PDB file of C-alpha atoms in Angstrom:
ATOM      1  CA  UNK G   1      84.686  97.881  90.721  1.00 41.00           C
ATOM      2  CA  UNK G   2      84.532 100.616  88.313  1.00 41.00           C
ATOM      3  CA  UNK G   3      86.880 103.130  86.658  1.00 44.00           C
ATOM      4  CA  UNK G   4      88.608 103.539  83.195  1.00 47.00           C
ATOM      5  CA  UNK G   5      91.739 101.563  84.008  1.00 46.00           C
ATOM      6  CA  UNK G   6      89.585  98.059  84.131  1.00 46.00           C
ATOM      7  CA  UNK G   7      88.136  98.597  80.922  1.00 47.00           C
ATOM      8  CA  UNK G   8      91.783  98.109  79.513  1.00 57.00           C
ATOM      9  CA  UNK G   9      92.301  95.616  76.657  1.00 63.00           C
ATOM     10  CA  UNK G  10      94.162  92.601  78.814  1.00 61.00           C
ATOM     11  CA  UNK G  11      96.713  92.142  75.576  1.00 66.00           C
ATOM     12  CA  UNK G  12      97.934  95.912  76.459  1.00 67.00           C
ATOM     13  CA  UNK G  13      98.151  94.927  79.771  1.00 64.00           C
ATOM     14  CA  UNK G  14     100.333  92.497  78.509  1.00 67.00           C
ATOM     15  CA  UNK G  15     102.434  94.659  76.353  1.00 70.00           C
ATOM     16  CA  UNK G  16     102.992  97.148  79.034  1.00 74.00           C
ATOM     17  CA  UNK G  17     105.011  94.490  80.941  1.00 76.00           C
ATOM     18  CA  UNK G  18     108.480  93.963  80.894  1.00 80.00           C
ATOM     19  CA  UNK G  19     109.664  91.209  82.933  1.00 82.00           C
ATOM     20  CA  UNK G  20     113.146  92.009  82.176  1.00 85.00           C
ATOM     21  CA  UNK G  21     113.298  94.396  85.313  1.00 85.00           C
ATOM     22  CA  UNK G  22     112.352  94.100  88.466  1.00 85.00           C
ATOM     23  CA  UNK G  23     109.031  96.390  89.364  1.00 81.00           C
ATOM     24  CA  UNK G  24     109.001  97.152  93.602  1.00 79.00           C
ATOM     25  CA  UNK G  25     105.587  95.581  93.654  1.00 78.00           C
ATOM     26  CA  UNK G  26     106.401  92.412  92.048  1.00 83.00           C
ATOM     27  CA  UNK G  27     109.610  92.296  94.443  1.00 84.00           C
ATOM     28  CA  UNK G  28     107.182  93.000  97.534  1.00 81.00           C
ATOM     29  CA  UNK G  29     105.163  90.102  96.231  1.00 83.00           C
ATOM     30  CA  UNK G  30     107.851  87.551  95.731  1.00 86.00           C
ATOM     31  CA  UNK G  31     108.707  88.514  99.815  1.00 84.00           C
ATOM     32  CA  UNK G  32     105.022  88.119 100.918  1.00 80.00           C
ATOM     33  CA  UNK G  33     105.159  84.258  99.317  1.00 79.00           C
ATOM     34  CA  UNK G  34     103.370  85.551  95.807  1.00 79.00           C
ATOM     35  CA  UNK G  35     103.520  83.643  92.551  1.00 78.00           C
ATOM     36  CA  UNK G  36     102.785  86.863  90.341  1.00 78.00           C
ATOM     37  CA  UNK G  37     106.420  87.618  89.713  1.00 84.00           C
ATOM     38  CA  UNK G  38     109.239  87.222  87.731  1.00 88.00           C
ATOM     39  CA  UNK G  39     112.888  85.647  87.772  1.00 91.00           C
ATOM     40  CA  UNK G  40     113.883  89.853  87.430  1.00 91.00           C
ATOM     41  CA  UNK G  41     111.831  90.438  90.656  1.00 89.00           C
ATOM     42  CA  UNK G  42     112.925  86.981  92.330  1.00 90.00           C
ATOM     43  CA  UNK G  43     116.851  88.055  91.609  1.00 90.00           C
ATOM     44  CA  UNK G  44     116.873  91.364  93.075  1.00 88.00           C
ATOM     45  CA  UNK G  45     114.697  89.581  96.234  1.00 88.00           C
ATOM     46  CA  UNK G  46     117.489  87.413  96.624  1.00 90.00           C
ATOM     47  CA  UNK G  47     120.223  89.809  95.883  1.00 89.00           C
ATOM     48  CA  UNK G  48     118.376  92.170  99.206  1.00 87.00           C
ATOM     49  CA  UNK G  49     117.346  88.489 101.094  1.00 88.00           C
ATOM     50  CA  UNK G  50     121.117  87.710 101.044  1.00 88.00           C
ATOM     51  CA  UNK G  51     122.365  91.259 101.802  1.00 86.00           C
ATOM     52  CA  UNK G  52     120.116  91.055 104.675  1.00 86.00           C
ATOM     53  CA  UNK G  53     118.880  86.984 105.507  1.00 87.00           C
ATOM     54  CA  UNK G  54     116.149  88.727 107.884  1.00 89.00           C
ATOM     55  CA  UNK G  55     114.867  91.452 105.814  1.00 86.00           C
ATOM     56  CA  UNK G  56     111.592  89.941 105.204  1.00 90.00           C
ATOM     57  CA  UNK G  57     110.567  91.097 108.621  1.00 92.00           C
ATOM     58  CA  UNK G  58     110.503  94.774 107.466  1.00 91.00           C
ATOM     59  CA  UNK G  59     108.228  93.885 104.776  1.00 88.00           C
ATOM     60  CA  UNK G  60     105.829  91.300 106.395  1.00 90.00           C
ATOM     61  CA  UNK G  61     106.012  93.523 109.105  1.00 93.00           C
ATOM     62  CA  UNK G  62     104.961  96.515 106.777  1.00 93.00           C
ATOM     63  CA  UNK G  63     102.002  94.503 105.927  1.00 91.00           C
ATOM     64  CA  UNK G  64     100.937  93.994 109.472  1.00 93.00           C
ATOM     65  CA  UNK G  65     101.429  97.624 110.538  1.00 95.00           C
ATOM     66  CA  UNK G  66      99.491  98.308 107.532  1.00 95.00           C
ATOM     67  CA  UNK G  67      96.778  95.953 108.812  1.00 93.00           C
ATOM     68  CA  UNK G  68      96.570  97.599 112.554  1.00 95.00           C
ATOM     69  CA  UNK G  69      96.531 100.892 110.670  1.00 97.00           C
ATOM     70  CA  UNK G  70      93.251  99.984 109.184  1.00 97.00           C
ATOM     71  CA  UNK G  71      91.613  98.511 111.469  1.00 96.00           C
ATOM     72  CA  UNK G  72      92.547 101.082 114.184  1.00 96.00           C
ATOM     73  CA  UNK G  73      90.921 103.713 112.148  1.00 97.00           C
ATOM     74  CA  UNK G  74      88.161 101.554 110.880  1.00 97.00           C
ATOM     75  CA  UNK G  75      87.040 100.187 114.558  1.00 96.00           C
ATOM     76  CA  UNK G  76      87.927 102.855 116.483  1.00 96.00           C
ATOM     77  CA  UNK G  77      88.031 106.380 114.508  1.00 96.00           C
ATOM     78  CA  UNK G  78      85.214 105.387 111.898  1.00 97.00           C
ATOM     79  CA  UNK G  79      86.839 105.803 108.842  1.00 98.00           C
ATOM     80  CA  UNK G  80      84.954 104.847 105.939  1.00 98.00           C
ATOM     81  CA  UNK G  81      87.369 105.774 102.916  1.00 98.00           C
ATOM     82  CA  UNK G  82      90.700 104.715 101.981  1.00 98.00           C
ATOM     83  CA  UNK G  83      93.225 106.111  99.485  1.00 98.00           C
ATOM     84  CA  UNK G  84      95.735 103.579  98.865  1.00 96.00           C
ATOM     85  CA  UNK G  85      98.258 104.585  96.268  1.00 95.00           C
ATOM     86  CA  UNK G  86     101.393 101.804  95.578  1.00 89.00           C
ATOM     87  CA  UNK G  87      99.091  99.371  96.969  1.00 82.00           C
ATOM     88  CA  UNK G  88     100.915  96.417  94.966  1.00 76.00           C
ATOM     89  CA  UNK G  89      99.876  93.129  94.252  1.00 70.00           C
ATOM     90  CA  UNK G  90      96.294  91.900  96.037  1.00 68.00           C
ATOM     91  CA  UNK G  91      97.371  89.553  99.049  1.00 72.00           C
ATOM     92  CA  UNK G  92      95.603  88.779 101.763  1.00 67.00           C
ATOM     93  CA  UNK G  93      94.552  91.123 103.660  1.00 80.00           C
ATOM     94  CA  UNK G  94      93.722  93.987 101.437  1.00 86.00           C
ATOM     95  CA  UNK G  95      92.528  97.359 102.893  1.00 92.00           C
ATOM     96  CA  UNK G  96      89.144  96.576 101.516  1.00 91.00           C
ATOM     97  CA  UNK G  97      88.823  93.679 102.721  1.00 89.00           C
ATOM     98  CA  UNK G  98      89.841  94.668 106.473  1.00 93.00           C
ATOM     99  CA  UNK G  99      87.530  98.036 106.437  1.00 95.00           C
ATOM    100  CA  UNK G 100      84.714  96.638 105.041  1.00 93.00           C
ATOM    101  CA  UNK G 101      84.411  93.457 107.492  1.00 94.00           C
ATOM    102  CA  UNK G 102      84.564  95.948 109.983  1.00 96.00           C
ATOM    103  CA  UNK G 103      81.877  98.511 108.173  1.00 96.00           C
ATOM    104  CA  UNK G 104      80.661  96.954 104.868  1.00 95.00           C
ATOM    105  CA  UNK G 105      79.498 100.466 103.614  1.00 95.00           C
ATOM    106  CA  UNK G 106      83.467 101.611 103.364  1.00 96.00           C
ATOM    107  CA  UNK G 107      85.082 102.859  99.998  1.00 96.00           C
ATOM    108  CA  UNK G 108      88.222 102.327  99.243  1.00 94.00           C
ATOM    109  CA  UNK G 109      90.520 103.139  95.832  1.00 94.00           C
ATOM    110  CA  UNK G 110      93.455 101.230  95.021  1.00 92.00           C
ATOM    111  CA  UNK G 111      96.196 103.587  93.047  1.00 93.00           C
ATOM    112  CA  UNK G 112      99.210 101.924  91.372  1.00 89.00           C
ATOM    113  CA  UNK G 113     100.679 101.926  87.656  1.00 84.00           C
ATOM    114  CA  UNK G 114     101.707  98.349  87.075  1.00 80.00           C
ATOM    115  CA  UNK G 115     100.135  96.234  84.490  1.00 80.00           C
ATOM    116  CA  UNK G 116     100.461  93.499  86.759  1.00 79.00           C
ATOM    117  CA  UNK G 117      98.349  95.074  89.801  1.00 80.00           C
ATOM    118  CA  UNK G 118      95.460  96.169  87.382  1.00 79.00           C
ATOM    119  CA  UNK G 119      95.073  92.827  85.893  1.00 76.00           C
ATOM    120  CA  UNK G 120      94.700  91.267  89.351  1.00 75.00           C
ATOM    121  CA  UNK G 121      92.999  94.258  90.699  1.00 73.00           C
ATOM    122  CA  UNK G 122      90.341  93.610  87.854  1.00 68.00           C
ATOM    123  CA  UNK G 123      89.983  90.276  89.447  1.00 68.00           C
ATOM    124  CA  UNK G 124      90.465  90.166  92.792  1.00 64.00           C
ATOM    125  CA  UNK G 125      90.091  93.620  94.136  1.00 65.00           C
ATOM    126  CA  UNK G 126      86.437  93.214  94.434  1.00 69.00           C
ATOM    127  CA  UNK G 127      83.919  95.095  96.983  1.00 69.00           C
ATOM    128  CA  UNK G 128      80.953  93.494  99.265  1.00 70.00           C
ATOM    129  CA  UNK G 129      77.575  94.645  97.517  1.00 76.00           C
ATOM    130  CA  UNK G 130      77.659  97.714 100.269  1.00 82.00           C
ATOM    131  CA  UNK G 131      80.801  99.515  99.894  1.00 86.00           C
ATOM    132  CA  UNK G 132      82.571 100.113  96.791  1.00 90.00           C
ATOM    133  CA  UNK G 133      86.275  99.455  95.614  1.00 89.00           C
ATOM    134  CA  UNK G 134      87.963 100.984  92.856  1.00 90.00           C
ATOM    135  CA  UNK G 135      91.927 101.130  90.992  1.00 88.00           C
ATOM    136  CA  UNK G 136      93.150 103.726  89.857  1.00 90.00           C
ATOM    137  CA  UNK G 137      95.910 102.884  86.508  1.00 89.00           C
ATOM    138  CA  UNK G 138      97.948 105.657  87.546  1.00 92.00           C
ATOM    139  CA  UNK G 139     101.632 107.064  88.529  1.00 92.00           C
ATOM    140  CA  UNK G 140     102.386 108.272  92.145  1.00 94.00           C
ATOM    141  CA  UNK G 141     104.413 111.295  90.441  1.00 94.00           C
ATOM    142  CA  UNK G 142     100.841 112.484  89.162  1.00 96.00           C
ATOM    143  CA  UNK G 143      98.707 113.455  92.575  1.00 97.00           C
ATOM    144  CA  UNK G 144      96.616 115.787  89.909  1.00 97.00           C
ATOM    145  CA  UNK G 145      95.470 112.362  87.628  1.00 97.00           C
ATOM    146  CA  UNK G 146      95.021 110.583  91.009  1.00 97.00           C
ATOM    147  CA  UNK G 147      92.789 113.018  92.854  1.00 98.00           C
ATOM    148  CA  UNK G 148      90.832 113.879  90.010  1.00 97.00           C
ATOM    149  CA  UNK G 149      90.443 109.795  89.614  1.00 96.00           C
ATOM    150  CA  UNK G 150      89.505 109.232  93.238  1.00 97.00           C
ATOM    151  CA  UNK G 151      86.508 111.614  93.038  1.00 97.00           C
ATOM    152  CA  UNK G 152      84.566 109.260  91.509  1.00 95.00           C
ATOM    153  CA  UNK G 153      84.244 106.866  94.459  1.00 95.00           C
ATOM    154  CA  UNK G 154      85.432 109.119  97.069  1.00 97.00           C
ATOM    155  CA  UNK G 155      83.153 111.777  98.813  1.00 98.00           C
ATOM    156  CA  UNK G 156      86.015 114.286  99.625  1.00 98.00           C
ATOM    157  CA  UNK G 157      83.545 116.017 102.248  1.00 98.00           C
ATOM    158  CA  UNK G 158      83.796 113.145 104.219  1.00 98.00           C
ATOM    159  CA  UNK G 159      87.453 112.083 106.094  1.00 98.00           C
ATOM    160  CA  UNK G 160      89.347 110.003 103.885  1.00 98.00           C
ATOM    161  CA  UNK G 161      92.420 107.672 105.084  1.00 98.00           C
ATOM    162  CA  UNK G 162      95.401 108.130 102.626  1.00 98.00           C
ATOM    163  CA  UNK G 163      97.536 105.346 102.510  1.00 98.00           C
ATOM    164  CA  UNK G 164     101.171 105.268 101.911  1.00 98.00           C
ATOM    165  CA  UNK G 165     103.033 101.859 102.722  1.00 95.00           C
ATOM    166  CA  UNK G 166     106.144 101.652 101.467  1.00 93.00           C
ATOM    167  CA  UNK G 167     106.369 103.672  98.588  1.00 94.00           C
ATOM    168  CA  UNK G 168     108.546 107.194  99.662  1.00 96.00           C
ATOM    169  CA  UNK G 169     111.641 105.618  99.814  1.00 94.00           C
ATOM    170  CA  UNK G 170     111.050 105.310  96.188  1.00 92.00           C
ATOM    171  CA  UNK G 171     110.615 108.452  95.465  1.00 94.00           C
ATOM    172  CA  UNK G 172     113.532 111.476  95.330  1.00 93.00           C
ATOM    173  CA  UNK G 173     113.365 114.552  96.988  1.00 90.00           C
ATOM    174  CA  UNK G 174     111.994 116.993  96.725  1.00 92.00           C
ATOM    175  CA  UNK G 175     109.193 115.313  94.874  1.00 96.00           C
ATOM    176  CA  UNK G 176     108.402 113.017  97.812  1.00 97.00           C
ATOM    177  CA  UNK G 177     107.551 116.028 100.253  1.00 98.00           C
ATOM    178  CA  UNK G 178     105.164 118.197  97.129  1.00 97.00           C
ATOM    179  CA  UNK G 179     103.462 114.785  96.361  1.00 98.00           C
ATOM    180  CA  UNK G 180     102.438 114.499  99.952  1.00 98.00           C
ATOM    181  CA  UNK G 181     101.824 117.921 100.482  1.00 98.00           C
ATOM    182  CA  UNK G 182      99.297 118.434  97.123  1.00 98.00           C
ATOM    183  CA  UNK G 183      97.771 115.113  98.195  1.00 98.00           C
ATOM    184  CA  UNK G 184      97.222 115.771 101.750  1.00 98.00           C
ATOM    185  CA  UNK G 185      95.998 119.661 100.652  1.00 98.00           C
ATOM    186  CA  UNK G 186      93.011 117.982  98.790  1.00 98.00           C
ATOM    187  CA  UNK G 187      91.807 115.798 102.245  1.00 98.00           C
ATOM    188  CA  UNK G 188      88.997 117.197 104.236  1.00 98.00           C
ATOM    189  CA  UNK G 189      89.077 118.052 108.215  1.00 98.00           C
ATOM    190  CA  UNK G 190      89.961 114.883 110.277  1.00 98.00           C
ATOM    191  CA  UNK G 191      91.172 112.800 107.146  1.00 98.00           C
ATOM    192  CA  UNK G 192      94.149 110.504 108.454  1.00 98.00           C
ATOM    193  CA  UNK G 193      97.633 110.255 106.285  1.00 98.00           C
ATOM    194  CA  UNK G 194      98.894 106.360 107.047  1.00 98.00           C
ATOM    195  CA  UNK G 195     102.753 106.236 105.982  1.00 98.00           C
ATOM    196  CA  UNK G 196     105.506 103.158 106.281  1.00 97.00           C
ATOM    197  CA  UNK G 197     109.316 103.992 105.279  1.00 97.00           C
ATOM    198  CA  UNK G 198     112.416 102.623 105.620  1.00 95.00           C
ATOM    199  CA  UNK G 199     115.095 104.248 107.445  1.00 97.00           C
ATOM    200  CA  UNK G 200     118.768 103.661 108.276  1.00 96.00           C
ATOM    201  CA  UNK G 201     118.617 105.275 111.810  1.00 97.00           C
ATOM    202  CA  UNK G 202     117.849 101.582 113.208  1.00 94.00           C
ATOM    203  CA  UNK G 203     120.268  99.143 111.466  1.00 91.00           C
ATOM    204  CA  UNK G 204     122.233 101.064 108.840  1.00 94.00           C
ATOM    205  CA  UNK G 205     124.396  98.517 107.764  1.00 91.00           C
ATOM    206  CA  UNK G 206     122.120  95.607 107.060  1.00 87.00           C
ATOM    207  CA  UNK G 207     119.788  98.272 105.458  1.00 92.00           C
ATOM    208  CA  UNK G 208     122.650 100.074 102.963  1.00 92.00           C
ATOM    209  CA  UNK G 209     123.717  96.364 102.125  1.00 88.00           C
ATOM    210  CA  UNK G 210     120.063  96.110 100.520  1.00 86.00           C
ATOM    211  CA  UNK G 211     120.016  99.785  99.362  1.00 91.00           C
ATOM    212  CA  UNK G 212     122.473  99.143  96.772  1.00 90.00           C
ATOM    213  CA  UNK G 213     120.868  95.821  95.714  1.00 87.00           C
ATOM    214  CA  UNK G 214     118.079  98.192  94.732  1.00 84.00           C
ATOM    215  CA  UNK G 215     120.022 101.047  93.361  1.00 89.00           C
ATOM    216  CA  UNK G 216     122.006  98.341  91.221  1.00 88.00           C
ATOM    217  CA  UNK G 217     119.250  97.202  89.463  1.00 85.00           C
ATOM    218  CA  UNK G 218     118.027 101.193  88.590  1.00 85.00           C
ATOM    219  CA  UNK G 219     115.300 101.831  91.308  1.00 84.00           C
ATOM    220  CA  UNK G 220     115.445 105.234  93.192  1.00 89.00           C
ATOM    221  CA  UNK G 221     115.431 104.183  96.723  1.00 90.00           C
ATOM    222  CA  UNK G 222     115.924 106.698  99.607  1.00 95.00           C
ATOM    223  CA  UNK G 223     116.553 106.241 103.627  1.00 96.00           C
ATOM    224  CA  UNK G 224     115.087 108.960 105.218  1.00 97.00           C
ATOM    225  CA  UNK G 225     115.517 109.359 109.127  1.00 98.00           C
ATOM    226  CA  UNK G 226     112.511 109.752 111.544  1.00 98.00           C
ATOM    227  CA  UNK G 227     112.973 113.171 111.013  1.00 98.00           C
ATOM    228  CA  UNK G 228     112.371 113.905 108.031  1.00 98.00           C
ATOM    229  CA  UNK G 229     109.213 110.875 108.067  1.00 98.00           C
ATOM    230  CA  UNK G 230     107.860 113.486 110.725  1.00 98.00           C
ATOM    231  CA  UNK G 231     108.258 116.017 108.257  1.00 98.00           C
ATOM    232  CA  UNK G 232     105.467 114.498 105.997  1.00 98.00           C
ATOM    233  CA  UNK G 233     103.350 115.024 108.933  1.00 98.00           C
ATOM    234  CA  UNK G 234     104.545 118.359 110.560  1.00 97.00           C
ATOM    235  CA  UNK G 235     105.080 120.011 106.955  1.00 96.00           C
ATOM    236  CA  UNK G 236     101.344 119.661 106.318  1.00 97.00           C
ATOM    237  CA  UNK G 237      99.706 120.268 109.426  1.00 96.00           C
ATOM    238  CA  UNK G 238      98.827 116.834 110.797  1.00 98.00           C
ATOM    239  CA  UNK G 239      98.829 115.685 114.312  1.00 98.00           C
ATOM    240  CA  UNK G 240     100.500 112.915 115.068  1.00 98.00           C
ATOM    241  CA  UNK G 241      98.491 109.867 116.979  1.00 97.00           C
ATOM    242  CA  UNK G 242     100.486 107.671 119.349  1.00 96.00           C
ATOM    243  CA  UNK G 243     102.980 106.388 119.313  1.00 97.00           C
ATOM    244  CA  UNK G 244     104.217 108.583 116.979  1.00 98.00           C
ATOM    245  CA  UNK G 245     106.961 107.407 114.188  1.00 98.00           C
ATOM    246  CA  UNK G 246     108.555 104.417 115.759  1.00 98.00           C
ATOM    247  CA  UNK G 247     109.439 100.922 114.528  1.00 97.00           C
ATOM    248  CA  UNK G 248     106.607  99.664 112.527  1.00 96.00           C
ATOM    249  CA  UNK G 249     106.409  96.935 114.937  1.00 95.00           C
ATOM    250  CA  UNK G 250     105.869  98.935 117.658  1.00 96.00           C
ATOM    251  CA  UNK G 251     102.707 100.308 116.295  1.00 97.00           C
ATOM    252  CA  UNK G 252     100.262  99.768 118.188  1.00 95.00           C
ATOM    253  CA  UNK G 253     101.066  96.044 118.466  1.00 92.00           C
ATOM    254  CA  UNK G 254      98.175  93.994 119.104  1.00 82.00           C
ATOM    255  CA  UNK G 255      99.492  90.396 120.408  1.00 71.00           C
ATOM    256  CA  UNK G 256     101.028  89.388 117.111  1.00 75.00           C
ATOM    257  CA  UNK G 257     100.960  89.034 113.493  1.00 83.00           C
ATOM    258  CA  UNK G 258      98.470  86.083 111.993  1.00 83.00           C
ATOM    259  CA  UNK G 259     100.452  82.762 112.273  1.00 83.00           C
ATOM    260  CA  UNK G 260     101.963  81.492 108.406  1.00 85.00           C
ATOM    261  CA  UNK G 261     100.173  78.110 106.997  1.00 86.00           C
ATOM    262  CA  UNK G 262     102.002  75.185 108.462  1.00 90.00           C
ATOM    263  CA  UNK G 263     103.558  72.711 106.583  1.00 92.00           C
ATOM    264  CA  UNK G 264     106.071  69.917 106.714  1.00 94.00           C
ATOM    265  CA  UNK G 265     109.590  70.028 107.880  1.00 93.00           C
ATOM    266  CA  UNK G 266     110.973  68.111 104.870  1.00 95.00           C
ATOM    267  CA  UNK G 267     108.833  69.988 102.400  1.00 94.00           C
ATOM    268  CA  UNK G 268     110.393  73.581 104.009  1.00 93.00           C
ATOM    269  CA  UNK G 269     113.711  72.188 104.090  1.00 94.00           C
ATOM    270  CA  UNK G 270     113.103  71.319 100.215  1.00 95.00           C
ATOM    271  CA  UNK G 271     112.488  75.343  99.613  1.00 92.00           C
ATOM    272  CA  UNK G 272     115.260  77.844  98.946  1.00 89.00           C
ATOM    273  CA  UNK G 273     115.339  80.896 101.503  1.00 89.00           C
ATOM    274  CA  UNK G 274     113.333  82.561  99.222  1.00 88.00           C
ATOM    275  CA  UNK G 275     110.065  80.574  99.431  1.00 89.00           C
ATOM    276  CA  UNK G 276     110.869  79.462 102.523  1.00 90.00           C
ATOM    277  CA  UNK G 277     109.561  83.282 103.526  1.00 88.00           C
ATOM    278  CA  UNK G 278     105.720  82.910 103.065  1.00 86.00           C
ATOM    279  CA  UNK G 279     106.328  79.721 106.167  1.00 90.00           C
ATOM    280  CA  UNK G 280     108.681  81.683 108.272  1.00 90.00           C
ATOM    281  CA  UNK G 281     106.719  83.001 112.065  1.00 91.00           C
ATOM    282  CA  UNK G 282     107.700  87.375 112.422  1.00 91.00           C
ATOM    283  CA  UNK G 283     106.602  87.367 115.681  1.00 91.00           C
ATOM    284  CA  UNK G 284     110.515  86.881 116.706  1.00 88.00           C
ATOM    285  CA  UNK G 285     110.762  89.752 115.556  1.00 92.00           C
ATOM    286  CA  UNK G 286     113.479  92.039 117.472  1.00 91.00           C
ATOM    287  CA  UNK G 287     114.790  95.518 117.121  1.00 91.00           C
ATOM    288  CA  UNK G 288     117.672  94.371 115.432  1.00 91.00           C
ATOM    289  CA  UNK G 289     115.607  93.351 112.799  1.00 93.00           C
ATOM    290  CA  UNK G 290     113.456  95.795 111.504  1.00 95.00           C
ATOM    291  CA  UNK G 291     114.447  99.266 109.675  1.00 95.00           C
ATOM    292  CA  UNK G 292     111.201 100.574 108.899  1.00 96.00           C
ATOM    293  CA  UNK G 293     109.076 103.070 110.564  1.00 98.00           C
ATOM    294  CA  UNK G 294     105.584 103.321 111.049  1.00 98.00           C
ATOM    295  CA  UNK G 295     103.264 106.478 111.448  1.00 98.00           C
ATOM    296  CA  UNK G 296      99.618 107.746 111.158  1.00 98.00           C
ATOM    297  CA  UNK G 297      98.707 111.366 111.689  1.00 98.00           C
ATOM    298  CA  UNK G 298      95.301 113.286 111.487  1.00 98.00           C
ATOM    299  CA  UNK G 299      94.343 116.754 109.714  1.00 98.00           C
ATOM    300  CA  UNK G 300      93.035 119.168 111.564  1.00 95.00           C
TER     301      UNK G 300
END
């Protein structure tokens, strides 16, 4: 990995962190069974867990959207470079790490601005010896700093897969919709824009019950309807592939999401609901559950 972010002093990592609020990548972590977290991201986890007790499916469920995403234009559409801006805390599996065991040659650059991310990305975010992987120490409201960043790895000649899971609803409008737009403007011909968001069209109330948890604790944290997610795609010109914007477990579902590690009953029942999570099976997942949709769209 390269790029000015990892040559960071680690102690100004450390300053940059305040652990007295919760960050929405720290939060995403403490729902995917993480450990890099605090008890400000654990509280407003619980605070959305208990508005919602099945609200983890959205996010796991995120994740595994994310995953088909990938490997759909990996496999099948030959993809060899991935933007990935908000990508939060390294888990398992990473868009490198799904791209590149499909074609080890693939490049992919990580974009988020927590202290956290970087120091794990400096660790963990590492590429086989034929691709390359990158992070870029940098704030979604800046597409300018992030393009100019990505042009070091990236070959914007060649399509590139931009990747944005579960970061809009963070973002106000109008901002949300020029971001897109002066992101998507930069992509060459048959680039692909990959996009996750969570809605109230599906199940407003348990979804508004965890909007306020968020908007309690000071985030921004829009619902937008699958109209106006299509918008991110019809407002800049890009095709939509099947299925179009649906549930993000409807995507292109592929038999299942991986199975979570097994492990005794007495030890889960020891666990509060929180880390209890990381164990629970979302392949029960229903429609009832899940208020996020799922989209990918190609440039002409």
């Amino acid at each position: 990995m390269s790029g000015d972010a990892l040559s960071q002093d680690p102690a100004e990592l450390r300053r940059r962190i305040d652990t007295t609020k919760a960050h929405p990548a720290r939060v995403y972590d403490v729902f995917l069974g993480g450990k890099d977290n605090y008890p400000a991201d654990r509280n407003a986890a619980a605070a959305a867990l208990a508005a919602n007790p099945r609200g983890y499916l959205d996010v796991r469920h995120n994740r595994d959207f994310m995953r088909r995403a990938v490997t759909t234009l990996a496999a099948d559409e030959g993809i060899r470079q991935f933007l990935d801006i908000g990508t939060g805390l390294p888990t398992q599996d990473n868009v490198h790490q799904i791209a590149q065991r499909i074609s080890p040659d693939s490049r992919v650059v990580y974009v988020d601005n927590d202290p956290i991310v970087l120091a794990h990305a400096r660790a963990l975010l590492t590429s086989g010896p034929e691709g390359r992987t990158d992070y870029i120490d940098a704030d979604f409201n800046d597409p300018a700093q992030i393009l100019e960043q990505a042009r070091k790895t990236l070959d914007f000649d060649q399509p590139i897969a931009l990747v944005l899971a579960a970061i809009l609803h963070f973002v106000a409008e109008p901002e949300a919709y020029d971001i897109v737009r002066e992101l998507v403007d930069a992509l060459p011909s048959g680039s692909r824009l990959v996009l996750s968001h969570l809605t109230e069209d599906l199940n407003p109330e348990n979804i508004r019950a965890v909007q306020r948890t968020y908007t309690e604790r000071g985030f921004t944290f829009v619902l937008r309807s699958r109209a106006e997610v299509e918008r991110f795609f019809e407002e800049n010109g890009l095709a939509l592939d099947e299925p179009g914007v649906v549930p993000a477990h409807r995507w292109r579902p592929d038999g299942g999401a991986p199975a979570p590690e097994e492990v005794e009953a007495s030890y889960f029942d020891s666990l509060d609901d929180i880390e209890k999570v990381r164990y629970r099976d979302i392949n029960d997942v229903t429609d009832a559950d899940i208020n996020v949709y799922g989209a990918s769209g190609r440039k002409a």
